[in-house]
Short mmCIF file of C-alpha atoms and ligand atoms in Angstrom, two decimals:
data_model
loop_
_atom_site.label_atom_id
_atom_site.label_comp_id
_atom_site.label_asym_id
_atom_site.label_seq_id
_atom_site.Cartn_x
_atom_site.Cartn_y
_atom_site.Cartn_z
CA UNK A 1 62.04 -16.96 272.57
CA UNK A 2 64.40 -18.35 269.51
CA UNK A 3 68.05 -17.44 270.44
CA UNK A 4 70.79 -18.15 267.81
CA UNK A 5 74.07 -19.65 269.68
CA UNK A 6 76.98 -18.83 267.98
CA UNK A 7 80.10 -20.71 269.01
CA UNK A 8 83.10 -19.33 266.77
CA UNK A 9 86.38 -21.16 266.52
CA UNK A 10 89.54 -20.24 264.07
CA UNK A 11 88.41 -21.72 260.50
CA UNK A 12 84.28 -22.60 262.15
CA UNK A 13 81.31 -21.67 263.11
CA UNK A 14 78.90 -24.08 264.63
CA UNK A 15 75.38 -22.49 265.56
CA UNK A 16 72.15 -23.62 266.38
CA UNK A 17 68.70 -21.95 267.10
CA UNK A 18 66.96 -23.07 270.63
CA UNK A 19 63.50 -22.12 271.30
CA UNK A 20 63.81 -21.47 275.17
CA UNK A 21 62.21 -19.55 277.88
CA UNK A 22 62.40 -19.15 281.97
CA UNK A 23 59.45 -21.88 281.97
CA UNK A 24 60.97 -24.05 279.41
CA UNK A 25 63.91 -24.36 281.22
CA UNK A 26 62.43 -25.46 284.21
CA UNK A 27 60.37 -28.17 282.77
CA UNK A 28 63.82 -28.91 280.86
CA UNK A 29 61.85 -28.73 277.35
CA UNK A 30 63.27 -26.56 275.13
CA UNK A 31 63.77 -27.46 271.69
CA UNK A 32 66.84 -27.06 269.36
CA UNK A 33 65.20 -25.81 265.89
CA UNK A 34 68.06 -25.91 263.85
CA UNK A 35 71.74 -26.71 263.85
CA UNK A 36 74.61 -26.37 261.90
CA UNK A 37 78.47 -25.53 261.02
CA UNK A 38 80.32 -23.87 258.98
CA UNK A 39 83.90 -24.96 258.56
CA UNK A 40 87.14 -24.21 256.43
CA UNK A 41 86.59 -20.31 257.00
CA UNK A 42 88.96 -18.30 255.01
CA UNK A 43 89.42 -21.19 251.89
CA UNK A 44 87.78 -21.23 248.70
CA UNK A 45 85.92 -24.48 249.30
CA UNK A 46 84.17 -23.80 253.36
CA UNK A 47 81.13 -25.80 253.46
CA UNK A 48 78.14 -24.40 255.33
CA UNK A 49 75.85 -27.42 256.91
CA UNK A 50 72.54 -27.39 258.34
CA UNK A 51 70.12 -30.14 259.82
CA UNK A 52 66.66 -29.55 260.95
CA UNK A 53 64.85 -32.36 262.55
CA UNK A 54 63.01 -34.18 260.21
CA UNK A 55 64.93 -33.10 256.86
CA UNK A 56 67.60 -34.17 254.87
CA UNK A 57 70.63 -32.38 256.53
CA UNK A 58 71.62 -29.66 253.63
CA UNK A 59 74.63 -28.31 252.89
CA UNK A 60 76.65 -25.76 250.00
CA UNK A 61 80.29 -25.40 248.94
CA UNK A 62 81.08 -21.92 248.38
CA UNK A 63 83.99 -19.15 249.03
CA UNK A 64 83.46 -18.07 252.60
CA UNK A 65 86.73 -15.84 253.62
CA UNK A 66 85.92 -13.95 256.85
CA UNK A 67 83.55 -14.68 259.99
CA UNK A 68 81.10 -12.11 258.80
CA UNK A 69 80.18 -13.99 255.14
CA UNK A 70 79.87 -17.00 257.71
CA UNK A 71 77.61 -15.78 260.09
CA UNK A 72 75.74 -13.52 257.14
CA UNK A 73 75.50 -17.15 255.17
CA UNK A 74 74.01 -18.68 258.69
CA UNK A 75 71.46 -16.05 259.02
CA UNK A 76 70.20 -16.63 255.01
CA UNK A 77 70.18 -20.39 255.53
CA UNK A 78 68.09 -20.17 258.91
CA UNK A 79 65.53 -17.84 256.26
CA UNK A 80 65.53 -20.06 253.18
CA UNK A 81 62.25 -21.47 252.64
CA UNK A 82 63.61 -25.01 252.24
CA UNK A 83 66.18 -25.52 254.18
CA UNK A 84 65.57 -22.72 257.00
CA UNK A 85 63.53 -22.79 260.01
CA UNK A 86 62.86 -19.04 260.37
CA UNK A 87 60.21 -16.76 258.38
CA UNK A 88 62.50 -14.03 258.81
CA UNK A 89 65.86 -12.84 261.16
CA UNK A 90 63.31 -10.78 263.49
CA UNK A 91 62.34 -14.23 264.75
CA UNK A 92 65.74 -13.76 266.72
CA UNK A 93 65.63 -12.38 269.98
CA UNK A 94 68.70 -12.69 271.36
CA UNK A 95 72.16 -14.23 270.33
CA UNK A 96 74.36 -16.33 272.44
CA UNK A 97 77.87 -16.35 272.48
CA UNK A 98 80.55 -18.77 273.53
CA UNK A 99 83.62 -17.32 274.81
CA UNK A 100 86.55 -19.59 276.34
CA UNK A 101 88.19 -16.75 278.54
CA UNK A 102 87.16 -14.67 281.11
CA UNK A 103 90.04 -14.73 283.35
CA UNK A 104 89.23 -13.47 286.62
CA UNK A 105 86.55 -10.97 286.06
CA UNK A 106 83.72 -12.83 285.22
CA UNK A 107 81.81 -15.14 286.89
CA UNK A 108 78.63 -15.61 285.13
CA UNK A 109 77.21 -15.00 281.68
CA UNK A 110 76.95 -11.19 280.90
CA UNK A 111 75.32 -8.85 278.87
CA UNK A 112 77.78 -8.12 276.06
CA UNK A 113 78.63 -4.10 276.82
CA UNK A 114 81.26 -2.66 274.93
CA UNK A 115 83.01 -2.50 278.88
CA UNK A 116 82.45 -6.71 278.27
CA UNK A 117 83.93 -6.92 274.96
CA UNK A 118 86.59 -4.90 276.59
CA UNK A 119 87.56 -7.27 279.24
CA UNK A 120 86.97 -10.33 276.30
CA UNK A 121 89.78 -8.50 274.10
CA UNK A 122 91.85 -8.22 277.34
CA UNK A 123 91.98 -11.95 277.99
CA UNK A 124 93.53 -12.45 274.83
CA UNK A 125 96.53 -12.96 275.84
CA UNK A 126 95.01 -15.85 278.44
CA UNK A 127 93.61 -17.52 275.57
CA UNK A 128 95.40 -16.27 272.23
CA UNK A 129 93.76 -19.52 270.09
CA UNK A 130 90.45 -19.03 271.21
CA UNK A 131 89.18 -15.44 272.56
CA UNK A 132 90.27 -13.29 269.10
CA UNK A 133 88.11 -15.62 267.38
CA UNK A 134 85.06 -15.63 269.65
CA UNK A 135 85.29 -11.89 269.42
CA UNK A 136 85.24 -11.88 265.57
CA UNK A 137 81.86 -13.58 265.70
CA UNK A 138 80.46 -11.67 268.65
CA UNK A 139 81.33 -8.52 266.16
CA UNK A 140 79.91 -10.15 263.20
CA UNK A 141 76.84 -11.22 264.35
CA UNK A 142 76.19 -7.68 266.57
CA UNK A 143 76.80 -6.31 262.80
CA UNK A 144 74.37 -8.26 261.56
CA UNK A 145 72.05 -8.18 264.14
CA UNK A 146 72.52 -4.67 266.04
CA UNK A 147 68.50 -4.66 267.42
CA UNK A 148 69.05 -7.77 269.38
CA UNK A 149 70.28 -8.58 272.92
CA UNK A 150 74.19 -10.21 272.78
CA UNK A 151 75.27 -12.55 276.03
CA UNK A 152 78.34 -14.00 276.44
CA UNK A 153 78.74 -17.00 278.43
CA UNK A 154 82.57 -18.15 279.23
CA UNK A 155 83.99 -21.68 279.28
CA UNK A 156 86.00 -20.60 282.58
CA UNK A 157 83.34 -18.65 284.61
CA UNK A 158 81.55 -21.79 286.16
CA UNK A 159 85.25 -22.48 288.05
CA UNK A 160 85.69 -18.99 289.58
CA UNK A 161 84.07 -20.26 292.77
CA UNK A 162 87.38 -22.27 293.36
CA UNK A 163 89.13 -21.55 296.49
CA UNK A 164 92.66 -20.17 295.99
CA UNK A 165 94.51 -23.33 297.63
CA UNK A 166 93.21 -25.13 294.38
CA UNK A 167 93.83 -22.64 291.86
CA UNK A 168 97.21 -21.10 292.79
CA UNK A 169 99.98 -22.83 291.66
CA UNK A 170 103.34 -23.67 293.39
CA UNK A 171 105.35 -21.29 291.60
CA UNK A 172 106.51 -17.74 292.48
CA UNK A 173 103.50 -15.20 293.63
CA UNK A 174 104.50 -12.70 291.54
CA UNK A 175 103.85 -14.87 288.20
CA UNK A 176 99.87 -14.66 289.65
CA UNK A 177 99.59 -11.22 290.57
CA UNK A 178 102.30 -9.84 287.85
CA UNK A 179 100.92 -12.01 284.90
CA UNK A 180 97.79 -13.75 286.64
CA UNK A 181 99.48 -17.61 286.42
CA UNK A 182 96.56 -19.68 288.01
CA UNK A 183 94.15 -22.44 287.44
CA UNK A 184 91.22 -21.23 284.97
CA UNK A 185 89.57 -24.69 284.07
CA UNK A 186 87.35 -25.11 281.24
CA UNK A 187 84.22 -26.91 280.15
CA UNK A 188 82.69 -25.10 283.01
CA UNK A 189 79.23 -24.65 281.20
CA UNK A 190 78.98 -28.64 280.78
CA UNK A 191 80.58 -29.36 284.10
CA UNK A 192 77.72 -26.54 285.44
CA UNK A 193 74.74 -28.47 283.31
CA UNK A 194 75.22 -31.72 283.51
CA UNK A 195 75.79 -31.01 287.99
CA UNK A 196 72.63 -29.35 287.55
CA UNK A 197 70.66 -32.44 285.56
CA UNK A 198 72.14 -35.03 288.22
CA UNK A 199 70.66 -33.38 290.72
CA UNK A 200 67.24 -33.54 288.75
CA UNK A 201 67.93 -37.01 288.07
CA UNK A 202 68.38 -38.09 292.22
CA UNK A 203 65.51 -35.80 292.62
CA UNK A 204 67.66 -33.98 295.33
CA UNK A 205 68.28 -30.36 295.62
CA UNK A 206 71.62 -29.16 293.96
CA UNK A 207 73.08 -27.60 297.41
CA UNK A 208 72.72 -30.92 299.02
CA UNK A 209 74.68 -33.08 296.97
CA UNK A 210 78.57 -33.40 296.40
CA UNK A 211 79.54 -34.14 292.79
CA UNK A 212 82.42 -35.54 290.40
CA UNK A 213 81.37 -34.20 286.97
CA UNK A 214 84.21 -36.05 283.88
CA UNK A 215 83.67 -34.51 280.77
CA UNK A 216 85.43 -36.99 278.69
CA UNK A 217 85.26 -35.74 274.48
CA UNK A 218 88.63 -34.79 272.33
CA UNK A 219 89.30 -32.46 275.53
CA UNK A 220 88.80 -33.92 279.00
CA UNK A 221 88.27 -32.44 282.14
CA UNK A 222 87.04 -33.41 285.42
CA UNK A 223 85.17 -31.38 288.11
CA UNK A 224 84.45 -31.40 291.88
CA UNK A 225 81.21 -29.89 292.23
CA UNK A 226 80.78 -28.64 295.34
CA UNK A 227 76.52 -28.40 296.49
CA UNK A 228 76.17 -26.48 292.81
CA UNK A 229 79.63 -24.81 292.71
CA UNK A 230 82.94 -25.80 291.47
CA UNK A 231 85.92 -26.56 293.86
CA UNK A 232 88.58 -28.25 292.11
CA UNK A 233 88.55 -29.34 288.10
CA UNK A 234 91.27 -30.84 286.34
CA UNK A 235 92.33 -28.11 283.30
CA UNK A 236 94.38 -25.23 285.31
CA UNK A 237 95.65 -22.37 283.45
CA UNK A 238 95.10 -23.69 279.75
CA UNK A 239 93.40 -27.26 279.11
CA UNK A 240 96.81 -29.04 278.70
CA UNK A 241 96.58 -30.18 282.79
CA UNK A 242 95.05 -33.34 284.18
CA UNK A 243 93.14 -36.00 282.38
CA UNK A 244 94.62 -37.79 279.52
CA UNK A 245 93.23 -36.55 276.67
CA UNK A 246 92.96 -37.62 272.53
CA UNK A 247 96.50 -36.02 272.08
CA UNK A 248 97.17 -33.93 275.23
CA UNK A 249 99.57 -35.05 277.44
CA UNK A 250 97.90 -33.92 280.64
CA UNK A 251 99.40 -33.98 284.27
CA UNK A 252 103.42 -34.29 283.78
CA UNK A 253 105.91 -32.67 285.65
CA UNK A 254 107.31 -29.56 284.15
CA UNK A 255 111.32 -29.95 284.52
CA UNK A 256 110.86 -32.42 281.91
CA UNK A 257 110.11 -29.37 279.09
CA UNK A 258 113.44 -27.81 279.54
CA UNK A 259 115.21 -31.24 279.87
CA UNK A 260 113.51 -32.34 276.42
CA UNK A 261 114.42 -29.12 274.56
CA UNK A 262 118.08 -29.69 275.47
CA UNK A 263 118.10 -33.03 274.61
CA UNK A 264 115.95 -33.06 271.75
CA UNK A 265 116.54 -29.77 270.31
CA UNK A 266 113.13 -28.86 269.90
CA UNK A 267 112.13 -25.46 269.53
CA UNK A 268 108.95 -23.73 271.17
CA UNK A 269 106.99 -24.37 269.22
CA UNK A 270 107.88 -27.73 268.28
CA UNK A 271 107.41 -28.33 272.14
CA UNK A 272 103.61 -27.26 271.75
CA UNK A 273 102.71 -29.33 269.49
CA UNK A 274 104.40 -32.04 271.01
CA UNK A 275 102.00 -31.39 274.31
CA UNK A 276 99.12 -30.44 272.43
CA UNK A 277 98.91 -32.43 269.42
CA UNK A 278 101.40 -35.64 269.95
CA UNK A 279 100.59 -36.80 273.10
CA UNK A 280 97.83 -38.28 275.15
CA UNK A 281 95.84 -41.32 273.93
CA UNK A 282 97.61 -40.70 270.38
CA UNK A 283 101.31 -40.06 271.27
CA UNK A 284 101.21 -43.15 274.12
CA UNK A 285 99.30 -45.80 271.47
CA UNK A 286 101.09 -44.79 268.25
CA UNK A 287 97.59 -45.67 266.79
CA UNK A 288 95.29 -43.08 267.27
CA UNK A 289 93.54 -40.46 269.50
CA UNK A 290 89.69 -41.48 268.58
CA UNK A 291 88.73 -43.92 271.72
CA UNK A 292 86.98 -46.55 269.76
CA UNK A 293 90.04 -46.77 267.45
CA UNK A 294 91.72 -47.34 270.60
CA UNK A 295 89.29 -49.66 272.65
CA UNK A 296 89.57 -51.52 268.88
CA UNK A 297 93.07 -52.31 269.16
CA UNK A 298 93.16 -53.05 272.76
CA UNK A 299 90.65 -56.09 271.53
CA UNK A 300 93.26 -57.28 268.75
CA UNK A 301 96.35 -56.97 271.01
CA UNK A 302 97.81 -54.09 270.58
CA UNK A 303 99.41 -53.38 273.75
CA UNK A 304 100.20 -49.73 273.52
CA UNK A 305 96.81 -48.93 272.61
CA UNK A 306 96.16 -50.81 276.21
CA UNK A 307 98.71 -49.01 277.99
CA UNK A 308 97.15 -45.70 276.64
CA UNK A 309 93.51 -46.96 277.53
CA UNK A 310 94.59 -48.06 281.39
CA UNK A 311 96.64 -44.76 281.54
CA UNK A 312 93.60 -42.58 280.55
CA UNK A 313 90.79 -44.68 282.86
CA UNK A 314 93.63 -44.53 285.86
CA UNK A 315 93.73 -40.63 286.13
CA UNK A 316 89.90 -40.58 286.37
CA UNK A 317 90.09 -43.16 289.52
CA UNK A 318 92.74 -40.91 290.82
CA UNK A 319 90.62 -37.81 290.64
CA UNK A 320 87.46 -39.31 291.79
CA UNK A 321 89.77 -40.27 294.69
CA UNK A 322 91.21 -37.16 294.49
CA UNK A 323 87.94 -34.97 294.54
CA UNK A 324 86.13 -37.18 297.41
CA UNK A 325 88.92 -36.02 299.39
CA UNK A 326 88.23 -32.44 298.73
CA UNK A 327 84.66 -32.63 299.10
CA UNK A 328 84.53 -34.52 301.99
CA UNK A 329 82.71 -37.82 300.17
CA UNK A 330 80.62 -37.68 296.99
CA UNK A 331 77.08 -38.42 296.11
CA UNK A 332 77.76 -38.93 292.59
CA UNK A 333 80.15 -39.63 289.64
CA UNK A 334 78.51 -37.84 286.25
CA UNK A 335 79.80 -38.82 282.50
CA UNK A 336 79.37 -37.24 279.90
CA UNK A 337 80.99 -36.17 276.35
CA UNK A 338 81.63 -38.01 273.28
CA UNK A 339 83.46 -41.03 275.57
CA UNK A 340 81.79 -40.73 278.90
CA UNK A 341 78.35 -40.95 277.55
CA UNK A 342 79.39 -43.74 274.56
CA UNK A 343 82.19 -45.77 276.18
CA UNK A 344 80.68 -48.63 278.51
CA UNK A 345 84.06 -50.07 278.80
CA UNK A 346 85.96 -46.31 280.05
CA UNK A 347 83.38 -45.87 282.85
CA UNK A 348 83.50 -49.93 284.18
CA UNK A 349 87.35 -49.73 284.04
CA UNK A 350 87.29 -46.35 285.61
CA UNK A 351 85.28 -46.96 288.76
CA UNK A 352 86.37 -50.78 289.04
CA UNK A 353 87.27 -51.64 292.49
CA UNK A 354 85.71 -48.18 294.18
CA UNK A 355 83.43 -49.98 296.47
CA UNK A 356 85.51 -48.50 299.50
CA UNK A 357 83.97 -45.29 298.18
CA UNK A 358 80.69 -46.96 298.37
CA UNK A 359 80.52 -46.50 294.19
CA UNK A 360 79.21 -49.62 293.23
CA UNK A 361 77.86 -50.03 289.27
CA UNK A 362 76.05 -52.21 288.15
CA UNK A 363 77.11 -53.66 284.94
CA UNK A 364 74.71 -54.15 283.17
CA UNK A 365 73.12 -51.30 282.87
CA UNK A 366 76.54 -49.53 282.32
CA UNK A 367 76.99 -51.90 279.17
CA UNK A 368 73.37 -51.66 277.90
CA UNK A 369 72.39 -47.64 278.67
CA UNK A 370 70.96 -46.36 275.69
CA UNK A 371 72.58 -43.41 273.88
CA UNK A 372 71.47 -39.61 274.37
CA UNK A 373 69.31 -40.37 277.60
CA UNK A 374 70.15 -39.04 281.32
CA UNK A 375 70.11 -42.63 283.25
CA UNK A 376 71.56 -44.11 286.23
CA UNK A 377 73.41 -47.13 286.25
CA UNK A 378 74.83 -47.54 289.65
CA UNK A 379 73.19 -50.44 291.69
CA UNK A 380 70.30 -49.68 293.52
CA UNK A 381 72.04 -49.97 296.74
CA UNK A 382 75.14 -48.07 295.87
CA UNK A 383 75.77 -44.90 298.22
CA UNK A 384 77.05 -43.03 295.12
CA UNK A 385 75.23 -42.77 292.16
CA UNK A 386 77.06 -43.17 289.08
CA UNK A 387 75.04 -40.85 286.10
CA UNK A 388 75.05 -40.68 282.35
CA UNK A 389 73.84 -37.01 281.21
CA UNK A 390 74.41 -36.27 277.83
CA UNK A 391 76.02 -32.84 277.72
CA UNK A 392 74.45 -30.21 275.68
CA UNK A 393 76.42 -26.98 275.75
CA UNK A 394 74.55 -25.46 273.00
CA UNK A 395 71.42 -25.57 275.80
CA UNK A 396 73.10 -23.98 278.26
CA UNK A 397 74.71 -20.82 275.86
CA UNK A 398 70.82 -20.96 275.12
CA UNK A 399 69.67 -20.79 278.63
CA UNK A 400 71.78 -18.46 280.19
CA UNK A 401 70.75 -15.98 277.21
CA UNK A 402 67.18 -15.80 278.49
CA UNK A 403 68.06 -16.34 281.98
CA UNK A 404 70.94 -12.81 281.67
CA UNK A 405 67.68 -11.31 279.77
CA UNK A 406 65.33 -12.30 282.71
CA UNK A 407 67.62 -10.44 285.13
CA UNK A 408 67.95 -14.21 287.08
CA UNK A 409 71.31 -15.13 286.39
CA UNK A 410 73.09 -16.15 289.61
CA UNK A 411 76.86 -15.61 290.15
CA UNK A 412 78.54 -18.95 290.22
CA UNK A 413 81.72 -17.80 292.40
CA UNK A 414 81.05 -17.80 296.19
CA UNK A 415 82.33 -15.21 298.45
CA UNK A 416 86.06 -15.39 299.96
CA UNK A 417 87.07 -17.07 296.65
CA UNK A 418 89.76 -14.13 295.74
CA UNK A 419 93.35 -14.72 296.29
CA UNK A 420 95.14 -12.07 298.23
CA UNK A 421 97.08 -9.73 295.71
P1 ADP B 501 84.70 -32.98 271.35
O1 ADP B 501 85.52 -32.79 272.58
O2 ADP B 501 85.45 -32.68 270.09
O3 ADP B 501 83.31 -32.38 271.43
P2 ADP B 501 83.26 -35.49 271.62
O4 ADP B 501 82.60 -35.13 272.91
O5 ADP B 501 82.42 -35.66 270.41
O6 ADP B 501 84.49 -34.56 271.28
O7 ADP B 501 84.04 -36.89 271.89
C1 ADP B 501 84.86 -37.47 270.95
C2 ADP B 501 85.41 -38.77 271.54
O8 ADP B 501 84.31 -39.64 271.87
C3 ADP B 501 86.30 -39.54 270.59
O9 ADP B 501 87.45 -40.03 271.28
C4 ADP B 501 85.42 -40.71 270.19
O10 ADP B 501 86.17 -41.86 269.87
C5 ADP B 501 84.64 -40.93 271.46
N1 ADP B 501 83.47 -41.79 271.24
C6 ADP B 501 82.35 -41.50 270.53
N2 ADP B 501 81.53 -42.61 270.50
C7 ADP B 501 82.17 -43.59 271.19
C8 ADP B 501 81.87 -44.95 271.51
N3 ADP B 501 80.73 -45.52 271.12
N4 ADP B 501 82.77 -45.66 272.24
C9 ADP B 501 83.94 -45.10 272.64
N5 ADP B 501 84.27 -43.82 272.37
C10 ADP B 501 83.41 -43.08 271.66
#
């Protein structure tokens, strides 16, 4: 069937159309039709883009003000004779949503029931910069398409299998049961797909094998996949915590907020941005938070662009450390994202030295591994395989659509995961 996957952020909307079904996904050969973005949502100047394979990418400039003229302008591009790939909207039989926050209650992709877009508006407050937005497009586009099936799949249901010792924090109970404080994670559908292609790739079931999963884009997050299900990952309650990332700060230890807005005399909000947007790769190097502007300057000299480069491959030694612990040794290390599948130099520097752990890569094919295919390059010999597996989120929003449809989508928590209240 041809599902449109709708992933709706503040100002964008990035779609694409997958032809998928139950035996497509099992011989892993579903095809993406169309895909596209439309950006600068509520200006007079958004730009709507669309690339089919094969054709010039397209793309118009015109006054796009609210999510529903976006997704309405989606569904008449995907129909234009030139430039679409669809006769006509019926083609659609299902629509695919990504949503960031589930909090506690789901843990799976669901049938959107007005009960589900209950519980979506009610995590709000869990993710104020993300869920009001993915519920404007899950409203526009059941608008616009009321005759078609709506599933949402969530960014945090993949980690709801973690055990309480790794997602309750050291902090006062009642800020988890009052407020529900805790470690969400995120990423959870690439951390889920790319678990799910390594196994494929060893050619070993998914229950028998223990893995480390580092999605490493803009946002980075690491998992400990536990035989298919998630026991630790990096992100906690929002995606500030763990890995360095392009300008999040990651793991630091609180006190220092309250000692900074003394000091400093920042305000709230000023504090934010420092974590969110000042920090990480960009606020340690001065130069930038795009890794091959910073692997550039590490090769002129630049030595905070260095420091920022050992900093960020460091914490992912630490967690694969970190992780084997928890799982009780690992079968693999997966990378993927815009710098784990592209950056030769992150994943060498990253596993250097982690022999003792029996991962042992093999150089050369880390430095030569072509772009955009799922490929091994750990040495033959080497107890843990280290994968590349490009990520493809889209896929899996696509995926889980038919698979909700097909009444065979599994629950990813495992039982005697709740926290007492
Ligand atoms: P997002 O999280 O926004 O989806 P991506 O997964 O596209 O981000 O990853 C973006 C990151 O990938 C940027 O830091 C970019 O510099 C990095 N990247 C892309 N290609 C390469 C490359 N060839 N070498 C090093 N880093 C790369």
């Amino acid at each position: 069937m041809k599902v449109l996957v709708l992933n709706c952020g503040s100002s964008s909307v990035k779609f694409q159309v997958i032809e998928t079904s139950l035996e497509m996904i099992e011989a892993n050969s579903d095809a993406t039709l169309a895909r596209g973005l439309v950006e600068k949502i509520g200006l007079s100047d958004s730009r709507l883009a669309i690339e089919v394979e094969g054709r010039k990418p397209y793309q118009e400039i015109s006054e796009i003000l609210e999510h529903r003229t976006a997704v309405e302008r989606v569904l008449k591009v995907l129909v234009h004779p030139e430039h679409g790939v669809l006769k006509s909207v019926k083609e659609l039989e299902a629509v695919g949503h990504r949503v960031v926050h589930g909090g506690e209650k789901v843990a799976s992709s669901v049938l959107v029931t007005p009960e589900v877009e209950a519980m979506i508006e009610e995590c709000v407050v869990l993710a104020p910069l993300h869920n009001p937005h993915n519920l404007r497009g899950l409203n526009a586009a059941r608008g616009l398409l009321p005759g078609v099936p709506h599933v949402a799949v969530f960014d945090t249901a993949f980690h709801q299998s973690m055990p309480p010792m790794a997602f309750i924090y050291g902090l006062p109970y009642e800020l988890y049961s009052r407020h529900r404080i805790r470690r969400y994670g995120f990423h959870g559908t690439s951390h889920r797909f790319v678990s799910i292609r390594t196994a494929k790739l060893l050619g070993r079931p998914l229950e028998d094998v223990r893995i480390v999963t580092c999605h490493l884009g803009n946002g980075c997050s690491m998992a400990a996949v536990d035989r298919g299900h998630s026991v630790d990952t990096t992100m906690g309650f929002t995606p500030l915590e763990g890995l360095l990332m392009g300008t999040r700060s990651g793991d630091l230890d609180a006190a220092i907020l309250p000692w900074v807005m003394t000091m400093e005399d920042v305000t709230l909000s000023q504090l934010n941005a420092m974590l969110n947007k000042h920090s990480g790769l960009y606020g340690i190097s001065g130069v930038s938070s795009d890794m091959r502007e910073i692997e550039h300057a590490c090769a002129t000299g630049n030595k905070r662009a260095r420091l920022a480069f050992d900093i960020f491959c460091y914490r992912i030694r630490k967690y694969v450390g970190a992780y084997a612990a928890a799982m009780g040794g690992i079968d693999a290390v997966t990378f993927t994202g815009g710098i784990g599948e592209n950056s030769s130099l992150v994943r060498q520097t990253s596993l250097a030295g982690m022999e003792f752990l029996g991962i042992e890569l093999d150089e050369e094919a880390n430095r030569v591994a072509p772009r955009g295919k799922e490929i091994l390059v750990s040495k033959g010999g080497s107890k843990v395989a280290v994968a590349l597996i490009p990520t493809n989120e889209e896929r899996v929003i696509a995926r889980d659509t038919v698979r909700v449809l097909g009444g065979v989508m599994p629950s990813f928590a495992v039982p005697g995961t709740e926290a007492p209240r």
